[in-house]
Amino acid sequence: MTELTLCSPQPIYVIVETVYPGRGLPQLWNTVGPELTKVQRHVAQVCAVEDMFFDGERLDGLPGVFELLREYLTPGTQITTRRTGRRELSLVYAGFRNILRAFTEVPGLPSAVTRERDLGTPPSPFVYGVDPIPQVHLYGNPRVIFTSPGGTSPPTAVAVYHATSGRLEVPPHAEREAVIRGLLLR
């Protein structure tokens, strides 16, 4: 059974974007033509784990009917929460956006035809949640490097966004796991 934890959201997000380049549309002589790129995006939020107590005793899981009824009759006195000092990641958004380029960059073509255009996210049952930081993108950011370990997986980038300061931290590929682990141990 899945363990449910109560947590308070913190203003720190971990962003993972994966790029699936593809033509997807007919090409002229198999070289010049439209390109459609799909950018898959996952956003997780750091949260502080809390324990729930009823009359001073720790609850294992959610309160039952009896506890909820007593809390309803005298609100704010029986059910309380206390931070444990642990942090976890909570997935808040999983989705994608499509980016179209009418023509690949060919000398002599105007930049208006070769510029990438973000088509956004079409209505889809495969989108989870609402993106809490839609203004922060990794794809297209010159500071972000997409890597493909082993050359077989699609290019992926990871970054940490601090919402209170507006700072985007882009760790090198070798340090990604350590940076995320460090967020959870603070």
mmCIF file of N, CA and C in Angstrom, residues 14-79:
data_model
loop_
_atom_site.group_PDB
_atom_site.id
_atom_site.type_symbol
_atom_site.label_atom_id
_atom_site.label_comp_id
_atom_site.label_asym_id
_atom_site.label_seq_id
_atom_site.Cartn_x
_atom_site.Cartn_y
_atom_site.Cartn_z
ATOM 1 N N VAL A 14 12.373 21.316 -8.685
ATOM 2 C CA VAL A 14 13.333 20.584 -9.509
ATOM 3 C C VAL A 14 12.669 20.398 -10.870
ATOM 4 N N ILE A 15 13.334 20.864 -11.926
ATOM 5 C CA ILE A 15 12.788 20.794 -13.282
ATOM 6 C C ILE A 15 13.608 19.800 -14.087
ATOM 7 N N VAL A 16 12.921 18.885 -14.767
ATOM 8 C CA VAL A 16 13.575 17.929 -15.657
ATOM 9 C C VAL A 16 12.905 18.058 -17.022
ATOM 10 N N GLU A 17 13.691 18.375 -18.038
ATOM 11 C CA GLU A 17 13.163 18.475 -19.404
ATOM 12 C C GLU A 17 13.928 17.511 -20.308
ATOM 13 N N THR A 18 13.175 16.790 -21.121
ATOM 14 C CA THR A 18 13.743 15.846 -22.081
ATOM 15 C C THR A 18 13.285 16.261 -23.470
ATOM 16 N N VAL A 19 14.217 16.289 -24.419
ATOM 17 C CA VAL A 19 13.919 16.743 -25.783
ATOM 18 C C VAL A 19 13.832 15.540 -26.720
ATOM 19 N N TYR A 20 12.723 15.473 -27.440
ATOM 20 C CA TYR A 20 12.529 14.441 -28.458
ATOM 21 C C TYR A 20 12.492 15.132 -29.819
ATOM 22 N N PRO A 21 13.658 15.264 -30.454
ATOM 23 C CA PRO A 21 13.664 15.918 -31.761
ATOM 24 C C PRO A 21 13.083 14.980 -32.803
ATOM 25 N N GLY A 22 12.405 15.554 -33.747
ATOM 26 C CA GLY A 22 11.847 14.713 -34.799
ATOM 27 C C GLY A 22 11.331 15.561 -35.925
ATOM 28 N N ARG A 23 11.355 14.991 -37.043
ATOM 29 C CA ARG A 23 10.828 15.708 -38.196
ATOM 30 C C ARG A 23 9.310 15.696 -38.121
ATOM 31 N N GLY A 24 8.715 14.537 -38.099
ATOM 32 C CA GLY A 24 7.281 14.431 -37.918
ATOM 33 C C GLY A 24 6.437 14.977 -39.050
ATOM 34 N N LEU A 25 7.022 15.776 -39.919
ATOM 35 C CA LEU A 25 6.286 16.377 -41.014
ATOM 36 C C LEU A 25 7.057 16.112 -42.307
ATOM 37 N N PRO A 26 6.400 16.138 -43.461
ATOM 38 C CA PRO A 26 7.080 15.839 -44.725
ATOM 39 C C PRO A 26 8.225 16.810 -45.016
ATOM 40 N N GLN A 27 9.292 16.267 -45.553
ATOM 41 C CA GLN A 27 10.474 17.051 -45.887
ATOM 42 C C GLN A 27 10.615 17.165 -47.405
ATOM 43 N N LEU A 28 11.252 18.221 -47.847
ATOM 44 C CA LEU A 28 11.548 18.405 -49.255
ATOM 45 C C LEU A 28 12.931 17.822 -49.517
ATOM 46 N N TRP A 29 13.025 16.826 -50.343
ATOM 47 C CA TRP A 29 14.276 16.116 -50.639
ATOM 48 C C TRP A 29 14.919 15.548 -49.380
ATOM 49 N N ASN A 30 14.089 15.285 -48.367
ATOM 50 C CA ASN A 30 14.520 14.695 -47.104
ATOM 51 C C ASN A 30 15.561 15.549 -46.368
ATOM 52 N N THR A 31 15.618 16.846 -46.640
ATOM 53 C CA THR A 31 16.576 17.713 -45.946
ATOM 54 C C THR A 31 15.944 19.003 -45.451
ATOM 55 N N VAL A 32 15.202 19.681 -46.298
ATOM 56 C CA VAL A 32 14.646 20.981 -45.941
ATOM 57 C C VAL A 32 13.150 20.828 -45.717
ATOM 58 N N GLY A 33 12.690 21.299 -44.600
ATOM 59 C CA GLY A 33 11.271 21.221 -44.307
ATOM 60 C C GLY A 33 11.001 21.468 -42.838
ATOM 61 N N PRO A 34 9.757 21.336 -42.428
ATOM 62 C CA PRO A 34 9.390 21.638 -41.046
ATOM 63 C C PRO A 34 9.930 20.589 -40.063
ATOM 64 N N GLU A 35 10.266 21.076 -38.861
ATOM 65 C CA GLU A 35 10.715 20.211 -37.771
ATOM 66 C C GLU A 35 9.788 20.426 -36.587
ATOM 67 N N LEU A 36 9.352 19.348 -35.980
ATOM 68 C CA LEU A 36 8.510 19.423 -34.796
ATOM 69 C C LEU A 36 9.270 18.773 -33.649
ATOM 70 N N THR A 37 9.547 19.525 -32.599
ATOM 71 C CA THR A 37 10.290 19.032 -31.448
ATOM 72 C C THR A 37 9.351 18.978 -30.257
ATOM 73 N N LYS A 38 9.403 17.866 -29.521
ATOM 74 C CA LYS A 38 8.571 17.705 -28.329
ATOM 75 C C LYS A 38 9.476 17.812 -27.105
ATOM 76 N N VAL A 39 9.119 18.698 -26.178
ATOM 77 C CA VAL A 39 9.875 18.876 -24.939
ATOM 78 C C VAL A 39 9.007 18.367 -23.795
ATOM 79 N N GLN A 40 9.423 17.235 -23.226
ATOM 80 C CA GLN A 40 8.700 16.656 -22.094
ATOM 81 C C GLN A 40 9.221 17.318 -20.824
ATOM 82 N N ARG A 41 8.315 17.697 -19.927
ATOM 83 C CA ARG A 41 8.688 18.480 -18.744
ATOM 84 C C ARG A 41 8.085 17.884 -17.482
ATOM 85 N N HIS A 42 8.910 17.722 -16.470
ATOM 86 C CA HIS A 42 8.459 17.297 -15.144
ATOM 87 C C HIS A 42 8.915 18.347 -14.139
ATOM 88 N N VAL A 43 8.010 18.763 -13.262
ATOM 89 C CA VAL A 43 8.346 19.720 -12.214
ATOM 90 C C VAL A 43 7.960 19.097 -10.873
ATOM 91 N N ALA A 44 8.944 18.978 -9.993
ATOM 92 C CA ALA A 44 8.710 18.467 -8.643
ATOM 93 C C ALA A 44 8.996 19.584 -7.655
ATOM 94 N N GLN A 45 8.223 19.615 -6.575
ATOM 95 C CA GLN A 45 8.395 20.652 -5.566
ATOM 96 C C GLN A 45 8.928 20.026 -4.284
ATOM 97 N N VAL A 46 9.878 20.706 -3.656
ATOM 98 C CA VAL A 46 10.400 20.248 -2.374
ATOM 99 C C VAL A 46 9.350 20.551 -1.312
ATOM 100 N N CYS A 47 9.096 19.597 -0.430
ATOM 101 C CA CYS A 47 8.141 19.849 0.644
ATOM 102 C C CYS A 47 8.686 19.320 1.966
ATOM 103 N N ALA A 48 8.318 20.001 3.047
ATOM 104 C CA ALA A 48 8.720 19.612 4.397
ATOM 105 C C ALA A 48 7.691 18.635 4.944
ATOM 106 N N VAL A 49 8.146 17.439 5.314
ATOM 107 C CA VAL A 49 7.245 16.385 5.794
ATOM 108 C C VAL A 49 6.785 16.716 7.211
ATOM 109 N N GLU A 50 5.492 16.482 7.440
ATOM 110 C CA GLU A 50 4.901 16.737 8.758
ATOM 111 C C GLU A 50 4.213 15.480 9.269
ATOM 112 N N ASP A 51 4.231 15.322 10.581
ATOM 113 C CA ASP A 51 3.461 14.256 11.226
ATOM 114 C C ASP A 51 2.160 14.853 11.725
ATOM 115 N N MET A 52 1.102 14.037 11.747
ATOM 116 C CA MET A 52 -0.200 14.485 12.214
ATOM 117 C C MET A 52 -0.464 13.854 13.583
ATOM 118 N N PHE A 53 -0.990 14.674 14.495
ATOM 119 C CA PHE A 53 -1.259 14.208 15.849
ATOM 120 C C PHE A 53 -2.728 14.434 16.189
ATOM 121 N N PHE A 54 -3.284 13.531 16.994
ATOM 122 C CA PHE A 54 -4.643 13.683 17.505
ATOM 123 C C PHE A 54 -4.566 13.590 19.026
ATOM 124 N N ASP A 55 -4.924 14.655 19.693
ATOM 125 C CA ASP A 55 -4.816 14.747 21.156
ATOM 126 C C ASP A 55 -3.411 14.406 21.631
ATOM 127 N N GLY A 56 -2.400 14.886 20.904
ATOM 128 C CA GLY A 56 -1.019 14.692 21.300
ATOM 129 C C GLY A 56 -0.404 13.365 20.887
ATOM 130 N N GLU A 57 -1.185 12.448 20.344
ATOM 131 C CA GLU A 57 -0.665 11.144 19.919
ATOM 132 C C GLU A 57 -0.528 11.111 18.405
ATOM 133 N N ARG A 58 0.618 10.606 17.957
ATOM 134 C CA ARG A 58 0.897 10.562 16.509
ATOM 135 C C ARG A 58 -0.059 9.604 15.799
ATOM 136 N N LEU A 59 -0.613 10.079 14.675
ATOM 137 C CA LEU A 59 -1.495 9.243 13.859
ATOM 138 C C LEU A 59 -0.675 8.527 12.787
ATOM 139 N N ASP A 60 -0.964 7.278 12.548
ATOM 140 C CA ASP A 60 -0.358 6.537 11.435
ATOM 141 C C ASP A 60 -1.320 6.613 10.260
ATOM 142 N N GLY A 61 -1.109 7.568 9.399
ATOM 143 C CA GLY A 61 -2.000 7.752 8.252
ATOM 144 C C GLY A 61 -2.968 8.897 8.488
ATOM 145 N N LEU A 62 -4.086 8.839 7.786
ATOM 146 C CA LEU A 62 -5.085 9.904 7.857
ATOM 147 C C LEU A 62 -6.007 9.710 9.066
ATOM 148 N N PRO A 63 -6.591 10.803 9.581
ATOM 149 C CA PRO A 63 -7.526 10.667 10.702
ATOM 150 C C PRO A 63 -8.777 9.900 10.278
ATOM 151 N N GLY A 64 -9.332 9.155 11.219
ATOM 152 C CA GLY A 64 -10.549 8.383 10.953
ATOM 153 C C GLY A 64 -11.794 9.224 11.167
ATOM 154 N N VAL A 65 -12.942 8.590 11.049
ATOM 155 C CA VAL A 65 -14.227 9.282 11.186
ATOM 156 C C VAL A 65 -14.373 9.875 12.585
ATOM 157 N N PHE A 66 -14.005 9.117 13.609
ATOM 158 C CA PHE A 66 -14.125 9.597 14.986
ATOM 159 C C PHE A 66 -13.291 10.851 15.210
ATOM 160 N N GLU A 67 -12.033 10.830 14.756
ATOM 161 C CA GLU A 67 -11.151 11.994 14.938
ATOM 162 C C GLU A 67 -11.676 13.208 14.169
ATOM 163 N N LEU A 68 -12.159 12.980 12.958
ATOM 164 C CA LEU A 68 -12.688 14.091 12.157
ATOM 165 C C LEU A 68 -13.950 14.681 12.786
ATOM 166 N N LEU A 69 -14.802 13.836 13.362
ATOM 167 C CA LEU A 69 -16.024 14.315 14.010
ATOM 168 C C LEU A 69 -15.680 15.166 15.230
ATOM 169 N N ARG A 70 -14.741 14.696 16.054
ATOM 170 C CA ARG A 70 -14.329 15.476 17.232
ATOM 171 C C ARG A 70 -13.695 16.802 16.811
ATOM 172 N N GLU A 71 -12.890 16.776 15.744
ATOM 173 C CA GLU A 71 -12.264 18.012 15.257
ATOM 174 C C GLU A 71 -13.316 18.970 14.711
ATOM 175 N N TYR A 72 -14.363 18.436 14.086
ATOM 176 C CA TYR A 72 -15.438 19.265 13.540
ATOM 177 C C TYR A 72 -16.200 19.966 14.671
ATOM 178 N N LEU A 73 -16.426 19.248 15.775
ATOM 179 C CA LEU A 73 -17.187 19.824 16.885
ATOM 180 C C LEU A 73 -16.385 20.887 17.649
ATOM 181 N N THR A 74 -15.084 20.677 17.795
ATOM 182 C CA THR A 74 -14.216 21.671 18.445
ATOM 183 C C THR A 74 -12.976 21.859 17.575
ATOM 184 N N PRO A 75 -13.075 22.703 16.558
ATOM 185 C CA PRO A 75 -11.997 22.820 15.568
ATOM 186 C C PRO A 75 -10.694 23.395 16.120
ATOM 187 N N GLY A 76 -9.584 22.850 15.569
ATOM 188 C CA GLY A 76 -8.260 23.381 15.846
ATOM 189 C C GLY A 76 -7.624 22.943 17.141
ATOM 190 N N THR A 77 -8.250 22.047 17.880
ATOM 191 C CA THR A 77 -7.665 21.656 19.168
ATOM 192 C C THR A 77 -7.160 20.218 19.190
ATOM 193 N N GLN A 78 -7.811 19.312 18.466
ATOM 194 C CA GLN A 78 -7.418 17.904 18.538
ATOM 195 C C GLN A 78 -6.359 17.535 17.488
ATOM 196 N N ILE A 79 -6.616 17.881 16.229
ATOM 197 C CA ILE A 79 -5.702 17.498 15.153
ATOM 198 C C ILE A 79 -4.681 18.608 14.943
#
